[in-house]
């Protein structure tokens, strides 16, 4: 590894080792942290490396320097209560969310609006030059692929790189079983088409990603929403009851940093989930798109790592962490692998071999782990600051998630607040939010909103977030309910 890459990883590792206990509350406000010399001696690194880590922590508002006294834990945002576990209906439902979701996504990418509508990292969080060089190298070295058709499950070098990447999640994948796709959503769609028929029931988190509901709607599948806790995720006990009482044909879940609530399923529950789907012989479609955003290595472990029977179908992509513009995903479909590979070839064929080679190049570069750490640190600072603004400016009684990583917050406004009306009021001021009704086949989350914080984060966005809170408070006042 180049010295520059090694140094970059060291300061990020040191910064993360201090940031994690601060965010968890283990290090309290005003508590002194080790001096630069002490930490340099402890980690056997240069004073410059520690200073670089401390500068990052200062920029993230996690620590503060006091003249002639050293470094101390800075004041943290007020602790807001988190939402409670969801209580969706016990029966499955047909799905119809497409029109609202399409409108929100269209506006979220309109430069005329300040947007919290999408859950995508902004371009400034990626190394455009690194991606450009990888694409240029691939075009030069493999230019023959630009004028020829490709067939099969994907470029071998990329499938090997994906299998190596899966080791970070505790998964031992055979590269020959990996199928490259056009996106994580295509992977999930192929999985569902491989294991279900129209009218079948699919169990999933509640709330869940609107794109999942759109896929179920398009495939004429029924959604059975399972109670989900904002911290620990999908309830395994509730899922067991669903298996006993409903004709569940597949489970679709995001155990690590689920979208929209950012929950992370404990490892013991992941093991239970893998055992349960094996016992019931029901496929689990696991989305690992956000695993690299989790703050701790342990939290990135996939359910697939506990699977011994091939009942877990694993779907992922690098569009959130490495190169959004390449739009490539992947899937390892367990015992349904051969069927899915045939379905993929019949549906959309292969991707651009040149872009696959470029992504393989990016995934095997030595600086990729440092890039993940830098992105996690930048996003954590945004999320912390946003939670502070919500505590100050949103109506009294608002609850908000406190995810251990990622780029989204789920805010539960006081009961009676209409997120669709708030959405319209925000649009009138060129602000985009995502109403909670997008994330369920029910009307259960009408008082909730999702806030995507991966886009630009500047003074305009801070003012816009304050304004969202002000508009919500005004709506509560007009309804006759006291706020702050």
Coordinates of C-alpha atoms in Angstrom, one line a residue:
X1 CA 0.0 0.0 0.0
X2 CA 1.3 3.5 -0.9
X3 CA 2.4 5.5 2.2
X4 CA -0.1 8.3 1.2
X5 CA -3.0 5.8 1.3
X6 CA -1.8 4.3 4.6
X7 CA -1.5 7.7 6.2
X8 CA -5.0 8.6 5.0
X9 CA -6.5 5.5 6.5
X10 CA -4.7 6.0 9.8
X11 CA -6.0 9.5 10.5
X12 CA -9.5 8.4 9.5
X13 CA -9.3 5.3 11.8
X14 CA -8.1 7.5 14.7
X15 CA -10.9 10.0 14.0
X16 CA -13.5 7.2 13.9
X17 CA -12.2 5.6 17.1
X18 CA -13.1 8.9 18.9
X19 CA -16.2 9.8 17.0
X20 CA -18.0 6.6 17.6
X21 CA -18.0 6.7 21.5
X22 CA -18.9 10.5 21.3
X23 CA -22.0 9.8 19.1
X24 CA -23.0 6.8 21.3
X25 CA -22.8 9.1 24.4
X26 CA -19.9 7.1 26.0
X27 CA -17.8 10.2 26.0
X28 CA -19.8 13.0 27.5
X29 CA -19.9 16.8 26.7
X30 CA -16.9 18.6 28.2
X31 CA -14.9 15.4 28.8
X32 CA -11.3 15.7 28.0
X33 CA -9.9 13.5 25.2
X34 CA -6.2 12.4 24.9
X35 CA -3.6 15.0 23.9
X36 CA -2.1 14.9 20.5
X37 CA 1.2 13.6 21.8
X38 CA -0.5 10.9 24.0
X39 CA -2.6 9.7 21.0
X40 CA 0.3 9.7 18.7
X41 CA 2.3 7.6 21.2
X42 CA -0.6 5.2 21.7
X43 CA -1.2 4.6 18.0
X44 CA 2.5 4.9 17.0
X45 CA 1.8 7.5 14.4
X46 CA 3.1 11.0 13.7
X47 CA 1.8 14.2 15.4
X48 CA 0.6 15.4 12.0
X49 CA -1.6 12.3 11.6
X50 CA -3.3 12.9 14.9
X51 CA -3.7 16.6 14.2
X52 CA -5.4 15.7 10.9
X53 CA -7.8 13.4 12.7
X54 CA -8.5 16.1 15.3
X55 CA -9.2 18.7 12.6
X56 CA -11.7 16.4 11.0
X57 CA -13.4 15.9 14.4
X58 CA -13.5 19.7 14.9
X59 CA -15.0 20.2 11.5
X60 CA -17.6 17.6 12.4
X61 CA -18.4 19.6 15.6
X62 CA -17.6 16.6 17.8
X63 CA -14.6 18.1 19.7
X64 CA -13.4 21.6 20.5
X65 CA -9.9 22.9 21.3
X66 CA -9.5 25.0 24.5
X67 CA -6.5 27.3 24.7
X68 CA -3.7 25.8 26.9
X69 CA -6.1 23.0 28.0
X70 CA -6.3 20.6 25.2
X71 CA -9.2 19.0 23.3
X72 CA -12.7 18.3 24.8
X73 CA -15.9 16.7 23.7
X74 CA -18.1 19.5 22.2
X75 CA -21.7 20.2 23.0
X76 CA -23.9 17.6 21.3
X77 CA -27.4 18.2 19.7
X78 CA -30.3 17.8 22.2
X79 CA -31.4 14.2 22.4
X80 CA -34.8 13.8 20.8
X81 CA -37.0 10.8 21.4
X82 CA -36.9 8.2 18.7
X83 CA -40.0 6.9 16.9
X84 CA -41.5 3.7 18.3
X85 CA -41.8 0.4 16.5
X86 CA -44.4 0.4 13.7
X87 CA -47.7 -1.3 14.0
X88 CA -48.9 -2.1 10.4
X89 CA -52.0 -4.1 9.6
X90 CA -51.8 -7.9 10.0
X91 CA -53.0 -8.6 6.4
X92 CA -51.3 -8.1 3.1
X93 CA -52.3 -5.2 0.8
X94 CA -52.1 -4.3 -2.9
X95 CA -49.7 -1.5 -3.6
X96 CA -50.2 1.9 -5.3
X97 CA -47.5 4.5 -4.5
X98 CA -46.0 5.2 -7.9
X99 CA -47.4 8.6 -8.7
X100 CA -46.3 10.4 -5.5
X101 CA -42.9 8.8 -5.5
X102 CA -42.2 9.7 -9.2
X103 CA -43.2 13.3 -8.4
X104 CA -40.9 13.6 -5.4
X105 CA -38.0 12.0 -7.2
X106 CA -38.4 14.3 -10.2
X107 CA -38.5 17.4 -8.0
X108 CA -35.6 16.1 -5.8
X109 CA -33.3 16.3 -8.8
X110 CA -34.5 19.7 -10.0
X111 CA -31.8 22.4 -9.4
X112 CA -34.6 24.9 -8.8
X113 CA -35.4 23.2 -5.4
X114 CA -33.5 22.7 -2.2
X115 CA -34.0 19.0 -1.8
X116 CA -34.2 16.6 1.1
X117 CA -36.3 14.2 -1.1
X118 CA -33.6 11.8 -2.4
X119 CA -31.3 9.4 -0.5
X120 CA -28.3 9.8 -2.8
X121 CA -24.9 11.2 -1.9
X122 CA -23.9 14.4 -3.8
X123 CA -21.1 14.4 -6.4
X124 CA -18.8 16.3 -4.0
X125 CA -18.6 13.2 -1.8
X126 CA -17.0 11.2 -4.6
X127 CA -13.6 11.5 -6.4
X128 CA -14.6 12.4 -9.9
X129 CA -11.0 12.3 -11.1
X130 CA -10.5 8.8 -9.7
X131 CA -13.6 7.5 -11.6
X132 CA -12.6 9.3 -14.8
X133 CA -9.2 7.8 -14.7
X134 CA -10.6 4.3 -14.2
X135 CA -13.0 4.7 -17.1
X136 CA -10.2 6.0 -19.3
X137 CA -7.9 3.1 -18.5
X138 CA -10.7 0.6 -19.2
X139 CA -11.5 2.3 -22.5
X140 CA -7.8 2.2 -23.5
X141 CA -7.0 -1.3 -22.4
X142 CA -10.3 -3.0 -23.4
X143 CA -11.4 -0.8 -26.4
X144 CA -12.4 -3.8 -28.4
X145 CA -15.3 -4.3 -26.0
X146 CA -16.8 -1.0 -27.2
X147 CA -17.6 -2.5 -30.6
X148 CA -18.7 -6.0 -29.6
X149 CA -21.6 -7.5 -27.8
X150 CA -21.1 -9.2 -24.4
X151 CA -23.0 -12.1 -23.0
X152 CA -23.0 -13.9 -19.7
X153 CA -23.3 -12.9 -16.0
X154 CA -20.7 -10.1 -16.1
X155 CA -17.0 -9.5 -16.4
X156 CA -14.9 -12.0 -14.5
X157 CA -12.6 -9.4 -12.9
X158 CA -15.6 -7.5 -11.5
X159 CA -17.3 -10.6 -10.2
X160 CA -14.0 -11.5 -8.4
X161 CA -13.8 -7.9 -7.0
X162 CA -17.4 -8.2 -5.7
X163 CA -16.7 -11.5 -4.1
X164 CA -13.7 -9.9 -2.3
X165 CA -15.8 -7.0 -1.3
X166 CA -18.4 -9.4 0.2
X167 CA -15.7 -10.6 2.6
X168 CA -16.1 -7.3 4.4
X169 CA -19.7 -8.4 5.2
X170 CA -18.6 -11.8 6.4
X171 CA -19.8 -13.5 3.1
X172 CA -17.9 -16.3 1.3
X173 CA -19.2 -15.9 -2.2
X174 CA -18.1 -17.8 -5.2
X175 CA -17.4 -15.3 -8.0
X176 CA -18.8 -17.7 -10.5
X177 CA -22.2 -17.3 -8.8
X178 CA -22.3 -13.5 -8.9
X179 CA -24.4 -11.9 -11.6
X180 CA -23.8 -8.3 -12.6
X181 CA -26.9 -6.2 -13.1
X182 CA -27.8 -2.6 -14.1
X183 CA -28.6 -1.6 -10.5
X184 CA -29.5 -3.0 -7.1
X185 CA -33.2 -2.5 -7.9
X186 CA -32.8 -4.6 -11.0
X187 CA -31.2 -7.3 -8.8
X188 CA -34.2 -7.2 -6.4
X189 CA -36.7 -7.3 -9.3
X190 CA -34.9 -10.3 -10.7
X191 CA -35.0 -12.1 -7.3
X192 CA -38.7 -11.4 -6.9
X193 CA -39.5 -12.6 -10.5
X194 CA -37.4 -15.8 -9.8
X195 CA -39.3 -16.8 -6.6
X196 CA -42.9 -15.4 -6.9
X197 CA -46.0 -15.3 -9.1
X198 CA -48.5 -12.5 -9.4
X199 CA -50.7 -12.3 -6.4
X200 CA -48.1 -13.8 -4.0
X201 CA -47.4 -12.2 -0.6
X202 CA -44.0 -10.6 0.1
X203 CA -43.1 -9.7 3.7
X204 CA -41.1 -6.5 4.2
X205 CA -40.2 -3.8 6.7
X206 CA -42.7 -1.1 7.7
X207 CA -41.9 1.6 6.7
X208 CA -40.0 0.4 3.6
X209 CA -38.3 1.9 0.6
X210 CA -40.9 3.3 -1.9
X211 CA -38.9 1.7 -4.7
X212 CA -39.7 -1.8 -3.2
X213 CA -43.4 -1.0 -3.2
X214 CA -43.2 0.2 -6.8
X215 CA -41.6 -3.1 -7.8
X216 CA -44.3 -5.1 -5.9
X217 CA -46.9 -3.0 -7.6
X218 CA -45.4 -3.6 -11.1
X219 CA -45.1 -7.3 -10.5
X220 CA -48.7 -7.5 -9.0
X221 CA -47.5 -8.8 -5.7
X222 CA -49.0 -8.1 -2.3
X223 CA -47.1 -6.3 0.5
X224 CA -47.3 -7.7 4.0
X225 CA -45.7 -5.1 6.2
X226 CA -43.9 -6.4 9.3
X227 CA -43.5 -4.3 12.5
X228 CA -40.1 -2.6 12.5
X229 CA -38.2 -0.8 15.2
X230 CA -36.2 2.3 14.2
X231 CA -33.1 1.0 16.0
X232 CA -33.2 -2.8 15.7
X233 CA -35.2 -3.2 12.5
X234 CA -37.6 -5.9 11.3
X235 CA -39.2 -7.9 14.2
X236 CA -38.2 -11.5 13.8
X237 CA -41.0 -12.6 16.2
X238 CA -43.6 -10.8 14.1
X239 CA -42.2 -12.3 11.0
X240 CA -42.5 -15.8 12.5
X241 CA -46.1 -15.1 13.3
X242 CA -46.6 -13.9 9.7
X243 CA -45.2 -17.2 8.5
X244 CA -47.7 -19.0 10.7
X245 CA -50.7 -17.0 9.6
X246 CA -50.0 -15.8 6.1
X247 CA -49.0 -17.4 2.8
X248 CA -45.6 -15.6 2.6
X249 CA -43.6 -16.5 -0.5
X250 CA -40.6 -14.2 0.0
X251 CA -39.1 -11.8 2.5
X252 CA -37.5 -8.5 1.3
X253 CA -35.4 -6.8 3.9
X254 CA -32.5 -4.3 4.5
X255 CA -31.0 -5.4 7.8
X256 CA -28.2 -2.7 7.7
X257 CA -29.4 0.9 7.6
X258 CA -32.8 0.2 6.2
X259 CA -34.3 3.0 4.1
X260 CA -36.2 5.1 5.3
X261 CA -35.6 4.6 9.1
X262 CA -31.9 3.6 9.2
X263 CA -32.4 0.7 11.5
X264 CA -29.7 -2.0 12.0
X265 CA -30.7 -5.5 13.0
X266 CA -28.6 -7.0 15.8
X267 CA -26.3 -9.9 14.8
X268 CA -28.2 -12.4 16.9
X269 CA -31.4 -11.5 15.1
X270 CA -29.7 -11.8 11.7
X271 CA -28.7 -15.4 12.6
X272 CA -32.3 -16.1 13.7
X273 CA -33.5 -14.7 10.4
X274 CA -31.2 -16.9 8.3
X275 CA -32.3 -20.0 10.3
X276 CA -36.0 -19.1 10.0
X277 CA -36.1 -18.7 6.2
X278 CA -34.1 -22.0 5.9
X279 CA -36.6 -23.8 8.1
X280 CA -39.6 -22.4 6.2
X281 CA -37.9 -22.8 2.8
X282 CA -38.8 -19.2 2.0
X283 CA -36.3 -17.0 0.1
X284 CA -34.9 -13.9 1.9
X285 CA -33.9 -11.1 -0.5
X286 CA -31.3 -9.1 1.4
X287 CA -30.4 -5.6 0.2
X288 CA -26.8 -4.8 1.3
X289 CA -26.6 -1.4 -0.6
X290 CA -25.9 0.6 2.6
X291 CA -23.7 -1.8 4.5
X292 CA -20.5 0.2 3.9
X293 CA -22.1 3.2 5.6
X294 CA -22.4 1.5 8.9
X295 CA -20.1 3.0 11.5
X296 CA -18.9 -0.3 13.0
X297 CA -17.3 -3.2 11.2
X298 CA -19.6 -5.7 13.1
X299 CA -22.7 -3.9 11.9
X300 CA -21.8 -4.5 8.2
X301 CA -22.1 -8.3 8.5
X302 CA -24.8 -9.6 6.2
X303 CA -27.5 -12.1 6.9
X304 CA -26.0 -14.1 4.0
X305 CA -22.9 -14.7 6.2
X306 CA -25.2 -17.0 8.4
X307 CA -26.8 -18.7 5.5
X308 CA -25.9 -22.4 5.1
X309 CA -28.8 -23.5 2.9
X310 CA -28.8 -21.1 0.0
X311 CA -32.1 -19.4 1.0
X312 CA -30.6 -15.9 1.1
X313 CA -30.4 -13.9 -2.1
X314 CA -28.0 -11.0 -1.7
X315 CA -28.3 -7.8 -3.8
X316 CA -26.0 -4.8 -3.8
X317 CA -24.5 -2.0 -5.8
X318 CA -21.7 0.6 -5.5
X319 CA -23.8 3.5 -6.7
X320 CA -24.0 5.1 -3.2
X321 CA -20.3 4.6 -2.3
X322 CA -18.0 4.4 -5.3
X323 CA -19.4 5.6 -8.6
X324 CA -23.1 6.5 -9.0
X325 CA -22.7 7.2 -12.7
X326 CA -21.6 3.7 -13.6
X327 CA -25.0 2.3 -12.5
X328 CA -24.0 -1.2 -11.9
X329 CA -25.4 -3.7 -9.4
X330 CA -24.9 -7.3 -8.5
X331 CA -26.8 -10.3 -7.1
X332 CA -25.8 -13.7 -5.7
X333 CA -29.1 -15.7 -5.7
X334 CA -28.2 -18.8 -3.7
X335 CA -30.2 -21.9 -4.7
X336 CA -32.1 -19.8 -7.3
X337 CA -28.9 -18.6 -9.0
X338 CA -29.2 -20.5 -12.3
X339 CA -32.8 -19.5 -12.8
X340 CA -32.0 -15.9 -12.1
X341 CA -29.0 -15.8 -14.5
X342 CA -31.3 -17.1 -17.3
X343 CA -33.9 -14.6 -16.4
X344 CA -31.4 -11.7 -16.4
X345 CA -30.1 -12.7 -19.8
X346 CA -33.6 -12.9 -21.3
X347 CA -34.6 -9.6 -19.7
X348 CA -31.8 -7.1 -20.2
X349 CA -28.8 -9.1 -21.4
X350 CA -25.4 -7.9 -20.3
X351 CA -24.0 -4.5 -19.3
X352 CA -21.1 -2.6 -20.8
X353 CA -17.9 -4.7 -20.3
X354 CA -15.8 -1.5 -20.4
X355 CA -17.7 0.0 -17.5
X356 CA -17.6 -3.3 -15.6
X357 CA -13.8 -3.3 -16.0
X358 CA -13.7 0.3 -14.7
X359 CA -15.7 -0.6 -11.6
X360 CA -13.4 -3.6 -11.0
X361 CA -10.5 -1.2 -11.1
X362 CA -12.0 1.1 -8.6
X363 CA -13.0 -1.7 -6.2
X364 CA -9.4 -3.0 -6.1
X365 CA -7.6 0.3 -5.6
X366 CA -5.8 0.6 -2.3
X367 CA -7.5 3.9 -1.3
X368 CA -11.1 2.6 -1.3
X369 CA -11.3 2.0 2.4
X370 CA -10.1 5.5 3.2
X371 CA -12.8 6.8 0.8
X372 CA -15.5 4.9 2.7
X373 CA -14.2 6.3 6.0
X374 CA -14.1 9.9 4.7
X375 CA -17.7 9.6 3.3
X376 CA -19.0 8.1 6.6
X377 CA -17.4 11.0 8.6
X378 CA -18.8 13.6 6.3
X379 CA -22.3 12.2 6.4
X380 CA -22.2 11.7 10.1
X381 CA -21.4 15.3 10.6
X382 CA -24.4 16.4 8.4
X383 CA -26.8 14.0 10.2
X384 CA -25.7 15.3 13.6
X385 CA -26.1 18.9 12.6
X386 CA -29.5 18.2 11.0
X387 CA -30.7 16.5 14.2
X388 CA -29.7 19.6 16.2
X389 CA -31.7 21.8 13.8
X390 CA -34.7 19.5 14.1
X391 CA -34.5 19.7 17.9
X392 CA -34.5 23.5 17.8
X393 CA -37.0 24.2 15.0
X394 CA -39.5 21.4 14.6
X395 CA -42.8 21.2 16.6
X396 CA -42.7 20.0 20.2
X397 CA -43.3 16.2 20.3
X398 CA -41.4 15.5 17.1
X399 CA -39.4 12.2 17.2
X400 CA -36.4 11.5 15.0
X401 CA -34.2 8.5 14.3
X402 CA -30.6 8.4 15.4
X403 CA -29.0 6.0 12.9
X404 CA -25.5 4.5 13.4
X405 CA -24.5 5.6 9.9
X406 CA -26.1 6.5 6.6
X407 CA -27.5 9.7 5.1
X408 CA -31.2 9.8 6.0
X409 CA -33.4 10.8 9.0
X410 CA -36.9 9.7 9.6
X411 CA -38.9 12.3 11.5
X412 CA -42.2 11.4 13.2
X413 CA -44.2 14.7 13.6
X414 CA -46.9 15.1 16.3
X415 CA -50.0 13.1 15.5
X416 CA -52.4 15.0 13.3
X417 CA -49.7 16.6 11.2
X418 CA -50.3 15.8 7.6
X419 CA -47.0 15.2 5.8
X420 CA -48.7 15.6 2.4
X421 CA -49.9 19.0 3.3
X422 CA -46.5 19.8 4.6
X423 CA -45.0 18.5 1.4
X424 CA -47.2 21.0 -0.6
X425 CA -46.3 23.9 1.7
X426 CA -42.6 23.1 1.3
X427 CA -43.0 22.9 -2.5
X428 CA -44.4 26.4 -2.5
X429 CA -41.1 27.6 -1.1
X430 CA -39.0 25.4 -3.4
X431 CA -38.2 22.8 -0.8
X432 CA -38.6 19.1 -1.3
X433 CA -39.2 16.5 1.4
X434 CA -40.5 12.9 1.1
X435 CA -43.9 12.4 2.8
X436 CA -44.2 9.3 4.9
X437 CA -47.1 7.9 2.8
X438 CA -44.5 7.0 0.1
X439 CA -43.0 4.4 2.4
X440 CA -46.0 2.2 3.0
X441 CA -49.0 0.6 1.3
X442 CA -51.0 1.9 4.2
X443 CA -51.8 5.4 5.4
X444 CA -50.0 4.6 8.7
X445 CA -47.1 7.1 8.3
X446 CA -49.0 10.2 7.1
X447 CA -47.5 12.2 10.0
X448 CA -43.9 11.2 9.1
X449 CA -41.3 12.5 6.7
X450 CA -38.0 11.2 5.4
X451 CA -35.1 13.7 5.1
X452 CA -32.3 12.8 2.7
X453 CA -29.1 14.5 3.8
X454 CA -26.7 13.1 1.2
X455 CA -27.1 16.0 -1.2
X456 CA -25.4 19.4 -0.9
X457 CA -25.2 20.6 2.6
X458 CA -24.7 24.4 2.9
X459 CA -26.4 27.4 4.4
X460 CA -29.3 27.2 2.0
X461 CA -30.0 23.7 3.1
X462 CA -29.7 24.6 6.8
X463 CA -32.2 27.5 6.3
X464 CA -34.5 25.2 4.3
X465 CA -34.5 22.6 7.1
X466 CA -35.3 25.3 9.7
X467 CA -38.1 26.4 7.4
X468 CA -39.6 22.9 7.2
X469 CA -39.8 22.8 11.0
X470 CA -41.3 26.3 11.0
X471 CA -44.0 25.3 8.5
X472 CA -44.8 22.1 10.4
X473 CA -45.1 24.2 13.6
X474 CA -47.4 26.7 11.8
X475 CA -49.6 23.8 10.6
X476 CA -49.9 22.6 14.2
X477 CA -50.8 26.0 15.5
X478 CA -53.5 26.4 12.9
X479 CA -55.0 23.0 13.9
X480 CA -55.3 24.4 17.5
X481 CA -52.5 22.3 19.0
X482 CA -49.8 24.1 21.0
X483 CA -46.1 23.8 19.9
X484 CA -43.0 25.3 21.4

